[in-house]
Short mmCIF file of C-alpha atoms and ligand atoms in Angstrom, two decimals:
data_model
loop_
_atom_site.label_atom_id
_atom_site.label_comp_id
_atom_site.label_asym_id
_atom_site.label_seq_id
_atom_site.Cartn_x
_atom_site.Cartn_y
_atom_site.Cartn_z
CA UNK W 15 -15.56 -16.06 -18.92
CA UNK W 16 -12.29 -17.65 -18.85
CA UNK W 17 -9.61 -15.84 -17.47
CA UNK W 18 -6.04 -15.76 -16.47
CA UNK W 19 -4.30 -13.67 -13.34
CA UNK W 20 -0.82 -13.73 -13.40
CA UNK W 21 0.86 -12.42 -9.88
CA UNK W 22 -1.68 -13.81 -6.81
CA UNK W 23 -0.58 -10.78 -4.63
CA UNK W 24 -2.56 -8.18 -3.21
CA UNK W 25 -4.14 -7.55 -6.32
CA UNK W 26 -4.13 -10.31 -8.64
CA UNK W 27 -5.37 -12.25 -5.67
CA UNK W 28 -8.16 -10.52 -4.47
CA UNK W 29 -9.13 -9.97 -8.51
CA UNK W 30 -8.61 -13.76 -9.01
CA UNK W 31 -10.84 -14.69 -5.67
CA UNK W 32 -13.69 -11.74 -6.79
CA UNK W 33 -13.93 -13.17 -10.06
CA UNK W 34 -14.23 -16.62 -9.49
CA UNK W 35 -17.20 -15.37 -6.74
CA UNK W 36 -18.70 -13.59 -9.65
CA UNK W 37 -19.07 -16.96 -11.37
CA UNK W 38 -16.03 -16.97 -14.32
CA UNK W 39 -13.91 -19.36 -14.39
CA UNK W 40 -9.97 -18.12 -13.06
CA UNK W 41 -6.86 -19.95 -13.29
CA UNK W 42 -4.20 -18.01 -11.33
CA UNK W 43 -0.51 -18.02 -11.84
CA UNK W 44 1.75 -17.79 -8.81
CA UNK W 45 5.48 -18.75 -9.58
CA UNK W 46 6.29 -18.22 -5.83
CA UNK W 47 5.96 -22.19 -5.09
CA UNK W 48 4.80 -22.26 -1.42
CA UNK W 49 2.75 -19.29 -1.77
CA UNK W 50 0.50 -21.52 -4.49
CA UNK W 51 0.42 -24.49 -2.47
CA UNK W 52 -1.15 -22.20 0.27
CA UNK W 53 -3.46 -20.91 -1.81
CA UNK W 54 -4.38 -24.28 -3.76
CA UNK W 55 -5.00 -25.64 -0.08
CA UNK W 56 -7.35 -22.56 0.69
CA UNK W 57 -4.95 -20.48 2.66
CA UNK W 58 -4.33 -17.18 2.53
CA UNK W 59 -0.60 -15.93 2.36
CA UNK W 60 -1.30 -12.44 3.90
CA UNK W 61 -4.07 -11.10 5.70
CA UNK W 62 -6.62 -9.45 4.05
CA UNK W 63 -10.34 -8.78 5.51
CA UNK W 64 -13.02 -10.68 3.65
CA UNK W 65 -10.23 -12.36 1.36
CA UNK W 66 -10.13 -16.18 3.04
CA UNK W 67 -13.86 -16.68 2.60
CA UNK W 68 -13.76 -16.00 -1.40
CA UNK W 69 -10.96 -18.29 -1.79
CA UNK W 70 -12.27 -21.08 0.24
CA UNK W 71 -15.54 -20.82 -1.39
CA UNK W 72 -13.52 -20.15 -5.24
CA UNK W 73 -11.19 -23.30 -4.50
CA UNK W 74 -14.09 -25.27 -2.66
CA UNK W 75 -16.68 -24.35 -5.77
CA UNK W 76 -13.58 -25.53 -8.18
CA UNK W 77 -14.63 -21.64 -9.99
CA UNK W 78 -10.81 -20.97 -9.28
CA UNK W 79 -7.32 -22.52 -9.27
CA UNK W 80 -3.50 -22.21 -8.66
CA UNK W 81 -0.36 -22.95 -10.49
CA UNK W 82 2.89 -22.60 -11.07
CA UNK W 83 3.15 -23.42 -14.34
CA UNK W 84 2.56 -20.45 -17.05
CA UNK W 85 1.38 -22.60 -19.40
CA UNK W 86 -1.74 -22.52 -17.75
CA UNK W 87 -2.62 -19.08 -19.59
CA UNK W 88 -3.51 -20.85 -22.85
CA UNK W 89 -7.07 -21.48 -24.14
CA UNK W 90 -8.61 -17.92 -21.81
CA UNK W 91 -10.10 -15.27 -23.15
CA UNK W 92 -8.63 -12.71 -20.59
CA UNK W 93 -5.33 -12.74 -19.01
CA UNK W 94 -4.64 -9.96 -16.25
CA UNK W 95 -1.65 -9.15 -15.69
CA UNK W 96 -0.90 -7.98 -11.75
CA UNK W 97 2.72 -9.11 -10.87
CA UNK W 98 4.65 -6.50 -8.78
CA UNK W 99 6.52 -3.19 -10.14
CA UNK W 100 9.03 -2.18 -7.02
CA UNK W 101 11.06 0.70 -6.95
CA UNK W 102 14.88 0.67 -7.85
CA UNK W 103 16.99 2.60 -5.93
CA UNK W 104 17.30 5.83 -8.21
CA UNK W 105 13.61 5.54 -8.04
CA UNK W 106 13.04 4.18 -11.89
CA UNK W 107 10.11 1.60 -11.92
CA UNK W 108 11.82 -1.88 -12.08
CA UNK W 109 9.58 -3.45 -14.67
CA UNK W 110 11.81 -7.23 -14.45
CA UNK W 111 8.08 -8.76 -13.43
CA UNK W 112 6.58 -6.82 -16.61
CA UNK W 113 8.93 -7.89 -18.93
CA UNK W 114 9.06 -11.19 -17.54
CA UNK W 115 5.54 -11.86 -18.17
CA UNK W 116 5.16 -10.14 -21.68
CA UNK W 117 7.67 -12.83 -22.76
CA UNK W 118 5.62 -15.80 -21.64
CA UNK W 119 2.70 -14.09 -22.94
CA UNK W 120 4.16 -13.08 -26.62
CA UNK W 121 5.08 -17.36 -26.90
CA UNK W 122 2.15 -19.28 -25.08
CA UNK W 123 -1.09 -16.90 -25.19
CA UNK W 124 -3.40 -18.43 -27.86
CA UNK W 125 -5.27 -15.95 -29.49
CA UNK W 126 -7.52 -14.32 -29.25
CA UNK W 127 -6.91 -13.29 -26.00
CA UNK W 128 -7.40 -9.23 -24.10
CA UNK W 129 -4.38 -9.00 -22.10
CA UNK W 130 -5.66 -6.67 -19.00
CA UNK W 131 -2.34 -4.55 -17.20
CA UNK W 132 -3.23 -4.40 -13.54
CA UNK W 133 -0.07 -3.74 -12.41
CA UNK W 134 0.73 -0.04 -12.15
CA UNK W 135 3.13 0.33 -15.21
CA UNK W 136 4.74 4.13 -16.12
CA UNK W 137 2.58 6.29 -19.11
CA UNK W 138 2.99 4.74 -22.08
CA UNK W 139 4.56 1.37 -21.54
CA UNK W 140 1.48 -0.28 -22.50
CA UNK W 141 2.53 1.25 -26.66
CA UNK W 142 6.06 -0.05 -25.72
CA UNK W 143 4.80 -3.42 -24.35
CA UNK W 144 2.53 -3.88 -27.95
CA UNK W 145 5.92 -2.52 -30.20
CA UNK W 146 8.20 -5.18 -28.16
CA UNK W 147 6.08 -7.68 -27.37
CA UNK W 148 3.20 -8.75 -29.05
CA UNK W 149 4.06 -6.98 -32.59
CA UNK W 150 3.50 -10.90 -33.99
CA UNK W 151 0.42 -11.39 -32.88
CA UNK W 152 -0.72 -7.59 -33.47
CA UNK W 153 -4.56 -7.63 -34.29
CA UNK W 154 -5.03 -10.85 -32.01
CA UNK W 155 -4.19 -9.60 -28.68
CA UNK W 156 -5.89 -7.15 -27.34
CA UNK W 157 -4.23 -4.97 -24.92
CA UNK W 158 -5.88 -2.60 -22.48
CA UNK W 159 -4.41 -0.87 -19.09
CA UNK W 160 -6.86 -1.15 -16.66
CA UNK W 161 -5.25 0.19 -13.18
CA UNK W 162 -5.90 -0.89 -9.65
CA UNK W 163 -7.03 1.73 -7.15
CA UNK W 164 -8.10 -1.07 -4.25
CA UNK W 165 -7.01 -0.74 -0.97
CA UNK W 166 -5.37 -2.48 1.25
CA UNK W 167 -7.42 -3.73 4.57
CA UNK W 168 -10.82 -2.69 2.69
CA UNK W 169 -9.83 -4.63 -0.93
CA UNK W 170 -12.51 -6.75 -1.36
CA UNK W 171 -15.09 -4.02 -0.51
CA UNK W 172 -12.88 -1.83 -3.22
CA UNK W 173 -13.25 -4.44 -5.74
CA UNK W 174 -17.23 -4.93 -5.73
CA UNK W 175 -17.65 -0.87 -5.01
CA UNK W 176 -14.90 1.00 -7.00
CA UNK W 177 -15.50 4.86 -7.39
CA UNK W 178 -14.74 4.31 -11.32
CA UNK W 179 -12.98 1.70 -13.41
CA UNK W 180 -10.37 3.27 -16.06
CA UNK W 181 -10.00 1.59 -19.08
CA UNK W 182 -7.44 2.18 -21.32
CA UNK W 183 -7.64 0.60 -24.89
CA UNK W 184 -7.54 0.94 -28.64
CA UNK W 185 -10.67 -0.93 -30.11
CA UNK W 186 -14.49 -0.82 -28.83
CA UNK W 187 -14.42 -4.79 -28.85
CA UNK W 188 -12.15 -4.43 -25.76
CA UNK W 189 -13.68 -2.07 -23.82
CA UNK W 190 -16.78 -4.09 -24.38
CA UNK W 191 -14.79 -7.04 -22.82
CA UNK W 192 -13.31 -5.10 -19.91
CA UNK W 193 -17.51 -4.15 -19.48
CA UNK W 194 -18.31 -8.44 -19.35
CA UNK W 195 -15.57 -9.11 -16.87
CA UNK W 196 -17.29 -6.41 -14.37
CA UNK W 197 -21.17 -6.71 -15.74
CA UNK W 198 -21.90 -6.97 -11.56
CA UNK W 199 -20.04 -4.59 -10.81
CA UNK W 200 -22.15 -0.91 -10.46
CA UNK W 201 -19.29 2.16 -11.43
CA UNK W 202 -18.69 4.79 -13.87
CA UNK W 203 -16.48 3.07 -16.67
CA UNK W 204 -13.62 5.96 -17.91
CA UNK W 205 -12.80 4.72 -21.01
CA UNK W 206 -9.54 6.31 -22.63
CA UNK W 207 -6.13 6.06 -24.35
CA UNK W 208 -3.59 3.34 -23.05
CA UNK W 209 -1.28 5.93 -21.85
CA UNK W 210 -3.95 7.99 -20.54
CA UNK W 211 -5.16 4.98 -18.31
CA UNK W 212 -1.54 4.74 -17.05
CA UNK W 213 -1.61 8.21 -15.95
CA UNK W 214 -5.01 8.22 -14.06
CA UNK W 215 -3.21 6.10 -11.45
CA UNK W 216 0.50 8.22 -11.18
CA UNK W 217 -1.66 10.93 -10.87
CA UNK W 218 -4.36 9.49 -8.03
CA UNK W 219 -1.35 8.80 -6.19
CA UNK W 220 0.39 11.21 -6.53
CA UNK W 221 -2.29 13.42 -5.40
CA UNK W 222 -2.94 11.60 -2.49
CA UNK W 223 0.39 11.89 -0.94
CA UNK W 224 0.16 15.50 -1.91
CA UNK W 225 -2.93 15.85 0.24
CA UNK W 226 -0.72 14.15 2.87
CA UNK W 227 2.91 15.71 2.45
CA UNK W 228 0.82 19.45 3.07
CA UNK W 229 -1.29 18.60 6.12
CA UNK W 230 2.37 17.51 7.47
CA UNK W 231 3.48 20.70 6.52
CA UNK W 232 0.45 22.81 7.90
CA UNK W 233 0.97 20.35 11.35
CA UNK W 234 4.84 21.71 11.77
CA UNK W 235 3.77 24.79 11.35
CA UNK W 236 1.16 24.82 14.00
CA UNK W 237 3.67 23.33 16.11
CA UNK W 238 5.64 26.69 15.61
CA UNK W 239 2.41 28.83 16.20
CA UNK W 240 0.69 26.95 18.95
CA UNK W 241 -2.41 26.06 16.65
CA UNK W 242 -3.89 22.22 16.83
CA UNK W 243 -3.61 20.64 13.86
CA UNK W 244 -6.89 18.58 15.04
CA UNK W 245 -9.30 21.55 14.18
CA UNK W 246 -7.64 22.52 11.73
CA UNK W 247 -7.62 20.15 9.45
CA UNK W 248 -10.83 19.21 10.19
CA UNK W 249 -12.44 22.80 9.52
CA UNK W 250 -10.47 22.60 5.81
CA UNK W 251 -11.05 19.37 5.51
CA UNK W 252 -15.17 20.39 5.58
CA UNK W 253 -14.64 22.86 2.32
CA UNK W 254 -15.96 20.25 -0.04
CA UNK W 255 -13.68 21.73 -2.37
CA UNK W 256 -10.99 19.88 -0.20
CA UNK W 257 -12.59 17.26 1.34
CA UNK W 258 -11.50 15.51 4.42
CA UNK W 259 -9.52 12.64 3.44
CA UNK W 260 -5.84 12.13 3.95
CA UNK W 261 -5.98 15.21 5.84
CA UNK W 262 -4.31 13.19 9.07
CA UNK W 263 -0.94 14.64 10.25
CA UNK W 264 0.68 11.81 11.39
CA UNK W 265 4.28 10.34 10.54
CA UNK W 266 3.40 9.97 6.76
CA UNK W 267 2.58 7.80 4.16
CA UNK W 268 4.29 4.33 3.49
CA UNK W 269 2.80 0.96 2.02
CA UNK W 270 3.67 -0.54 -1.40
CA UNK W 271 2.36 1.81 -3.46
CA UNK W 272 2.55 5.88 -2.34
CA UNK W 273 6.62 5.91 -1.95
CA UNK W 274 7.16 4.00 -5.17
CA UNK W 275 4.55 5.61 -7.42
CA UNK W 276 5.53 8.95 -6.31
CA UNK W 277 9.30 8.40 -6.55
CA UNK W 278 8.28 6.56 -10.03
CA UNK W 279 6.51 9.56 -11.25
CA UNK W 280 9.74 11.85 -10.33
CA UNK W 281 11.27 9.43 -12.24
CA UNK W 282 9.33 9.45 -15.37
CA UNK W 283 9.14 13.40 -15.24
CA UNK W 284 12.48 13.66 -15.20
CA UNK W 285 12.94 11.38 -17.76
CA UNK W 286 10.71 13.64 -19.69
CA UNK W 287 12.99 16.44 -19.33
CA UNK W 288 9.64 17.62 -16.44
CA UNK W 289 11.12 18.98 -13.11
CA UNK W 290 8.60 18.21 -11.34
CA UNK W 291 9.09 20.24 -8.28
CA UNK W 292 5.93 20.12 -6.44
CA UNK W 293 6.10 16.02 -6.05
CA UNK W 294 9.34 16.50 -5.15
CA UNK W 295 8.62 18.42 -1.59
CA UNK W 296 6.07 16.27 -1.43
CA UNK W 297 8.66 12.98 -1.12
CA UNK W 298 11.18 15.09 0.67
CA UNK W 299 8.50 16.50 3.10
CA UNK W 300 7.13 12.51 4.13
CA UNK W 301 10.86 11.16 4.44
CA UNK W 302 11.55 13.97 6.53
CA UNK W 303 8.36 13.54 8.95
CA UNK W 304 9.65 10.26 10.03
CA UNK W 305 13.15 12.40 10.96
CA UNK W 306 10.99 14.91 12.64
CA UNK W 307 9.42 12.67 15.23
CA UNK W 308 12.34 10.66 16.34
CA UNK W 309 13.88 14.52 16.74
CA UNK W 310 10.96 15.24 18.68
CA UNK W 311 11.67 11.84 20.52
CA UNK W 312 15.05 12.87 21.36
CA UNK W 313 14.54 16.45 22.55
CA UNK W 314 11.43 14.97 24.93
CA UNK W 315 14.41 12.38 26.22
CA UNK W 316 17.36 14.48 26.69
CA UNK W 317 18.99 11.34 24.58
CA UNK W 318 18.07 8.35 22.88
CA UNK W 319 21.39 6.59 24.29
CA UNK W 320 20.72 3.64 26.16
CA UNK W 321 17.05 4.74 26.43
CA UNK W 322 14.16 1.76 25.60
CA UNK W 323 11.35 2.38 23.30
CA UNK W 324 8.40 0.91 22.27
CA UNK W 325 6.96 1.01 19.08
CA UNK W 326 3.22 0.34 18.95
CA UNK W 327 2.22 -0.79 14.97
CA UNK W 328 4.76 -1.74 12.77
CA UNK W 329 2.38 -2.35 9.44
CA UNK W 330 2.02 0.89 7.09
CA UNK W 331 -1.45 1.32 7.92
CA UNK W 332 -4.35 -0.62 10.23
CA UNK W 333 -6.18 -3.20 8.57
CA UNK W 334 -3.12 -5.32 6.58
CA UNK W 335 -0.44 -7.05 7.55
CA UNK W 336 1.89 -5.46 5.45
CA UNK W 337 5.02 -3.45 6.24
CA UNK W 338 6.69 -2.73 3.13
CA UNK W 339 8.04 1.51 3.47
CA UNK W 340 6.46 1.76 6.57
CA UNK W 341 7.13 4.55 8.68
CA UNK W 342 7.71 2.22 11.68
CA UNK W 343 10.65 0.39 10.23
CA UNK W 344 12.63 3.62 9.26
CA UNK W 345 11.90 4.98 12.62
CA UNK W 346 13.07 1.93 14.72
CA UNK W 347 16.49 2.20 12.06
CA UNK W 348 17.08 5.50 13.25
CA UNK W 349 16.49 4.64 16.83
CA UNK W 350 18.84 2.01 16.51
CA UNK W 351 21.21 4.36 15.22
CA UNK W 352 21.01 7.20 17.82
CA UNK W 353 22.10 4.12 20.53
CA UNK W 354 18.53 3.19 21.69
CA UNK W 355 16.91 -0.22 22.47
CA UNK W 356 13.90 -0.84 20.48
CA UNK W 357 10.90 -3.69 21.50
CA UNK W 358 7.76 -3.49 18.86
CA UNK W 359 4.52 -4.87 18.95
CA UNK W 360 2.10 -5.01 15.96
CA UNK W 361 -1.43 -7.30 16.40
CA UNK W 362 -1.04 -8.37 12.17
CA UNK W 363 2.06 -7.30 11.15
CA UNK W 364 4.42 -9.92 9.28
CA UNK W 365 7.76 -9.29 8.17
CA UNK W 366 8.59 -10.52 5.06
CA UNK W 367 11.41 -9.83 2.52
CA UNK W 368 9.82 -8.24 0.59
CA UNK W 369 9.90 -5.05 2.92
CA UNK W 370 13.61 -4.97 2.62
CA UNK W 371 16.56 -5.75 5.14
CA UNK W 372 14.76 -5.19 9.04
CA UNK W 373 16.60 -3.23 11.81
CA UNK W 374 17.50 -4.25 15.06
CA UNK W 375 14.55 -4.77 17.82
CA UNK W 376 12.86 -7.12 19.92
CA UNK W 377 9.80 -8.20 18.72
CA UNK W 378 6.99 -8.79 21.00
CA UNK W 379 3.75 -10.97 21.36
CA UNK W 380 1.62 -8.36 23.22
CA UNK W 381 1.68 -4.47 23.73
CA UNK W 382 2.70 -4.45 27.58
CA UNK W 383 5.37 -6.75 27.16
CA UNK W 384 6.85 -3.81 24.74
CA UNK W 385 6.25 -1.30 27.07
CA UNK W 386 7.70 -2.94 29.75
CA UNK W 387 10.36 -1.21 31.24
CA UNK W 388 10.52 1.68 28.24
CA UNK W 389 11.07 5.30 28.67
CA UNK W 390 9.07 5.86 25.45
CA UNK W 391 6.30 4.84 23.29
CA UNK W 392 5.93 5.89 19.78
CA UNK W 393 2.93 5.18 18.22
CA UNK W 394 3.35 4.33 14.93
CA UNK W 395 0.07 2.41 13.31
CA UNK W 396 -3.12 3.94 14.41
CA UNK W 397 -4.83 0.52 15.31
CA UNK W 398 -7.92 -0.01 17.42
CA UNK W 399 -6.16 -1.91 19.85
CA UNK W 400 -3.61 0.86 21.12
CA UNK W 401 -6.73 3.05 21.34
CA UNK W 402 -8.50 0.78 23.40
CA UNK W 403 -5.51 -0.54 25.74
CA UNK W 404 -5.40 -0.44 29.75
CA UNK W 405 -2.53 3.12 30.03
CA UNK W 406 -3.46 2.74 33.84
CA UNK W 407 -1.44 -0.23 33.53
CA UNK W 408 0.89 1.04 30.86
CA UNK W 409 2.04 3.72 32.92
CA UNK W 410 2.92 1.27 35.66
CA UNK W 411 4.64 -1.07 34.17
CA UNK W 412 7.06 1.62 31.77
CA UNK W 413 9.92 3.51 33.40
CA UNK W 414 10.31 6.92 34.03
CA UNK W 415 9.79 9.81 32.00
CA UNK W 416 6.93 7.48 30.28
CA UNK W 417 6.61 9.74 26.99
CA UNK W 418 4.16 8.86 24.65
CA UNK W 419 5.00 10.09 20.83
CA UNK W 420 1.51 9.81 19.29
CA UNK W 421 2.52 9.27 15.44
CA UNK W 422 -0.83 9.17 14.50
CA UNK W 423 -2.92 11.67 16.55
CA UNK W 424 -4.90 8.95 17.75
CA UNK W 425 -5.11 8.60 21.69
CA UNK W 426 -6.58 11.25 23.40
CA UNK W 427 -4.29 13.70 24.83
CA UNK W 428 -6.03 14.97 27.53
CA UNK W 429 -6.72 10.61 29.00
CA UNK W 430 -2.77 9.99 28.11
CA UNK W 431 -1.61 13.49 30.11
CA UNK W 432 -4.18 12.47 33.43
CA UNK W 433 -2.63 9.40 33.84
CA UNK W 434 0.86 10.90 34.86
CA UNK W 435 1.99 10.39 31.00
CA UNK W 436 4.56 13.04 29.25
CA UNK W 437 2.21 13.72 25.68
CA UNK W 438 3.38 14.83 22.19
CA UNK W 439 1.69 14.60 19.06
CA UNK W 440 2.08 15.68 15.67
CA UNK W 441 0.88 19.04 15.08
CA UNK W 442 -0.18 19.44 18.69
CA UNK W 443 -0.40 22.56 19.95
N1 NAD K 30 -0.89 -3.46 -3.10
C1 NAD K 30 -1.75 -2.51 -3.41
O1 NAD K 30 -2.46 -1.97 -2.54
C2 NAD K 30 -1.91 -2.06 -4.85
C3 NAD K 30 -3.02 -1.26 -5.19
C4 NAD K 30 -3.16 -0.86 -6.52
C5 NAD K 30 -2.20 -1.22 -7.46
N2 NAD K 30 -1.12 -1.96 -7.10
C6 NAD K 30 -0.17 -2.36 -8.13
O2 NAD K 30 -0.44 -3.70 -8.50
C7 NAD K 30 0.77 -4.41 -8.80
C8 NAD K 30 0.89 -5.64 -7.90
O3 NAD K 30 0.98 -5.16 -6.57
P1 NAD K 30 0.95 -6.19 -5.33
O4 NAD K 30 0.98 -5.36 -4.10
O5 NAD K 30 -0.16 -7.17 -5.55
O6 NAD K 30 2.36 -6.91 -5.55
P2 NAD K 30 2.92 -8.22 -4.82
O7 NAD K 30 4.39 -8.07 -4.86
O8 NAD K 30 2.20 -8.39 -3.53
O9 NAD K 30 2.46 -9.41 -5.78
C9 NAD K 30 3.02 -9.70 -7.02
C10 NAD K 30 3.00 -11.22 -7.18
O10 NAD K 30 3.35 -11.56 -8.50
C11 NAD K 30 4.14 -12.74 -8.45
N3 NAD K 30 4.88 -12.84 -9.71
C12 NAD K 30 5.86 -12.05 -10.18
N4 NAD K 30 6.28 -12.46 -11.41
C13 NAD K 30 5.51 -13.54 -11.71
C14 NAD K 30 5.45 -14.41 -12.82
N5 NAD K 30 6.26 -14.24 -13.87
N6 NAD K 30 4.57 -15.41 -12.82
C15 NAD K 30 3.74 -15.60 -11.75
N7 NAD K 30 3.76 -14.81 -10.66
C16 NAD K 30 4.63 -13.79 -10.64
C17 NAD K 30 5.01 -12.54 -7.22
O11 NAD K 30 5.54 -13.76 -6.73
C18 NAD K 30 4.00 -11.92 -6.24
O12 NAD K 30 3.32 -12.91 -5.49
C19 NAD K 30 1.89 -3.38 -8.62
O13 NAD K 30 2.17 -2.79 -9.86
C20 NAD K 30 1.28 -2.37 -7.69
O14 NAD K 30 1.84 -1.09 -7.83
C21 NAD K 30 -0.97 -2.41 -5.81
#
């Protein structure tokens, strides 16, 4: 097939790059200049595991292509739609990208054409985007939601093994499309209403950070009780009922899509005239865990004044390079604040605008040279390398009283504690 991606971010590019490997023929829309001209010379912008290869091999095979130009959508049969939808301040989804794009798409897409919403949009825009949009053309385009639940560091192996594909449309000819674009692709299809679709992935989300937001909760309370939030949430996390996922007290969830979709969904309840008070505690309870630990921080130092700490991990999560919301960044701001110096060491992390204005730290090229001299370490991003690093040689080179703030539960207290270290997790009895 022929087909369109508009956005060539962390999802329309690894859709545009696992299409063109499936053999149809993609054309992807970038209006971020330098970004395409990466990407047209077979470079990848960001890091993503497995992602170079495809697009080397998609460029290389001449399967796939870059532009600026939006012109470029003409003449497909499918145009995806996957530009970004940040959060505004009061939390409302800032659909400028959306809009943006449905006006380009209302005057050049040549018909007929399915238009495929990737981007997470709020429940029932995709009615709204038809009414405002494409009300000319009605009959000819097709549109159908069709949310993203990939992740990032494993997207590639998301796209090619998804635990279902939603589809959200109003005619069996495009669900029959949606089922040509994916015919190698092995997973239940949910095929529903537009608005439906939309909600499938507030909801995921939203559940997600739920699952996160209470093991927090259950972890401060052990704290209180002397419990270990270690067996503990891994005896729940064995009631298949529950499962074990996202059960990791740790210093919360951040990333590009958790803190907007669940402050979006607030949004949209509200909105609704919906107080929706459970997701709520849940966003109150993950901005406050990042509060809690540089409290716990503080108490373990007497002061933060004129105290140096390390932070280990400044990405959201292990695996990307990304850093938009993450924990670390809010964290080092506070640090900042309370009158400490801050060096930080990621192995991937790359700090781009679009994670909003950075604090004040020293960034550094390897994990010692952060540690060096620093009263504290706060882990932040669980990565393989902090797990593996020389802490002989840690503790000698970091000043007195060496604490270690384990973010993530991920070193192993009883190793940290025998080399002379001061210990503190999260949830730790
Ligand atoms: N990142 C994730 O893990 C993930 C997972 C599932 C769903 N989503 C959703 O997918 C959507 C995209 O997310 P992302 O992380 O890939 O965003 P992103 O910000 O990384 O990428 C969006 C891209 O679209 C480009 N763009 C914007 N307007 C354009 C236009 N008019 N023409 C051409 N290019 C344009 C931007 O320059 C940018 O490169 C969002 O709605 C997000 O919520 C993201």
């Amino acid at each position: 097939m022929l087909v369109s991606v508009i956005g060539a971010g962390y999802v329309g590019l690894v859709a545009a790059c696992c299409l063109a490997n499936s053999g149809h023929r993609v054309k992807c829309v970038e209006h971020d200049r330098s970004k395409c001209e990466m990407l047209a010379g077979g470079l990848l912008p960001f890091y993503e595991e497995g992602l170079g290869d495809l697009l080397a091999r998609g460029v290389k095979g001449g399967k796939l292509s870059f532009s600026t130009e939006i012109e470029s959508i003409k003449n497909t049969e499918i145009i995806i739609v996957a530009v970004g939808t940040p959060s505004r301040p009061d939390g409302k989804v800032d659909l400028g990208q959306i809009f943006g794009v449905m006006t380009d798409i209302s005057e050049l897409a040549t018909e007929p054409v399915t238009l495929i919403m990737k981007s997470t949009v709020p429940p029932g825009l995709g009615l709204q985007l038809q009414k405002r949009f494409l009300f000319q053309k009605s009959g000819k385009i097709a549109y159908v939601s069709n949310p993203e639940f990939l992740r990032e560091g494993r997207a590639v192996k998301d796209w090619y093994q998804p635990e279902r594909i939603v589809v959200g449309a109003e005619t069996p000819e495009a669900v029959e499309t949606v089922k040509s674009l994916y015919s190698d692709i092995e997973a239940p299809f949910c095929v529903m209403d537009i608005s439906s679709a939309e909600m499938v992935k507030y909801a995921s989300n939203a559940f997600l950070a739920t699952k996160i937001s209470f093991i927090n909760e259950i972890a401060n309370l052990c704290e209180l009780v002397g419990a270990d939030i270690i067996p503990v949430a891994r005896a729940v996390g064995m009631d298949g009922r529950i499962g074990g996922s996202f059960l990791q007290a740790g210093l919360g969830y951040g990333g590009s899509c958790f803190p907007k979709d669940t402050k979006g969904l607030d949004f949209i309840s509200t909105l609704n005239g919906h107080t929706f008070n459970l997701l709520k505690a849940v966003i109150e309870v993950n901005a406050r865990q990042r509060i809690l630990a540089v409290r716990k921080l503080s108490r373990l130092l007497d002061s933060l004044c004129g105290k140096k700490i390390a932070i280990l991990g400044l990405s959201f999560k292990p695996g990307t390079d990304d850093t938009r919301e993450s924990p670390s960044l809010d964290i080092i701001r506070m640090l900042g604040d309370e009158g400490a110096e801050v060096t930080a060491y990621d192995p991937m992390a790359v700090l781009r605008q679009n994670a909003g204005p950075l604090p004040e730290f020293t960034l550094c090229g390897d994990p010692l040279a952060a540690l060096t001299s620093s009263h504290a370490a706060v882990i932040t991003t669980e990565w393989r390398e902090f797990l593996d690093m020389d802490w002989e040689k840690a503790w000698k080179i970091m000043s007195p009283p060496r604490v270690i703030l384990d973010g993530r539960n991920c070193l192993d207290p009883h190793k940290i504690k025998s080399l002379g270290f001061q210990y503190a997790g999260m949830g730790r009895a």
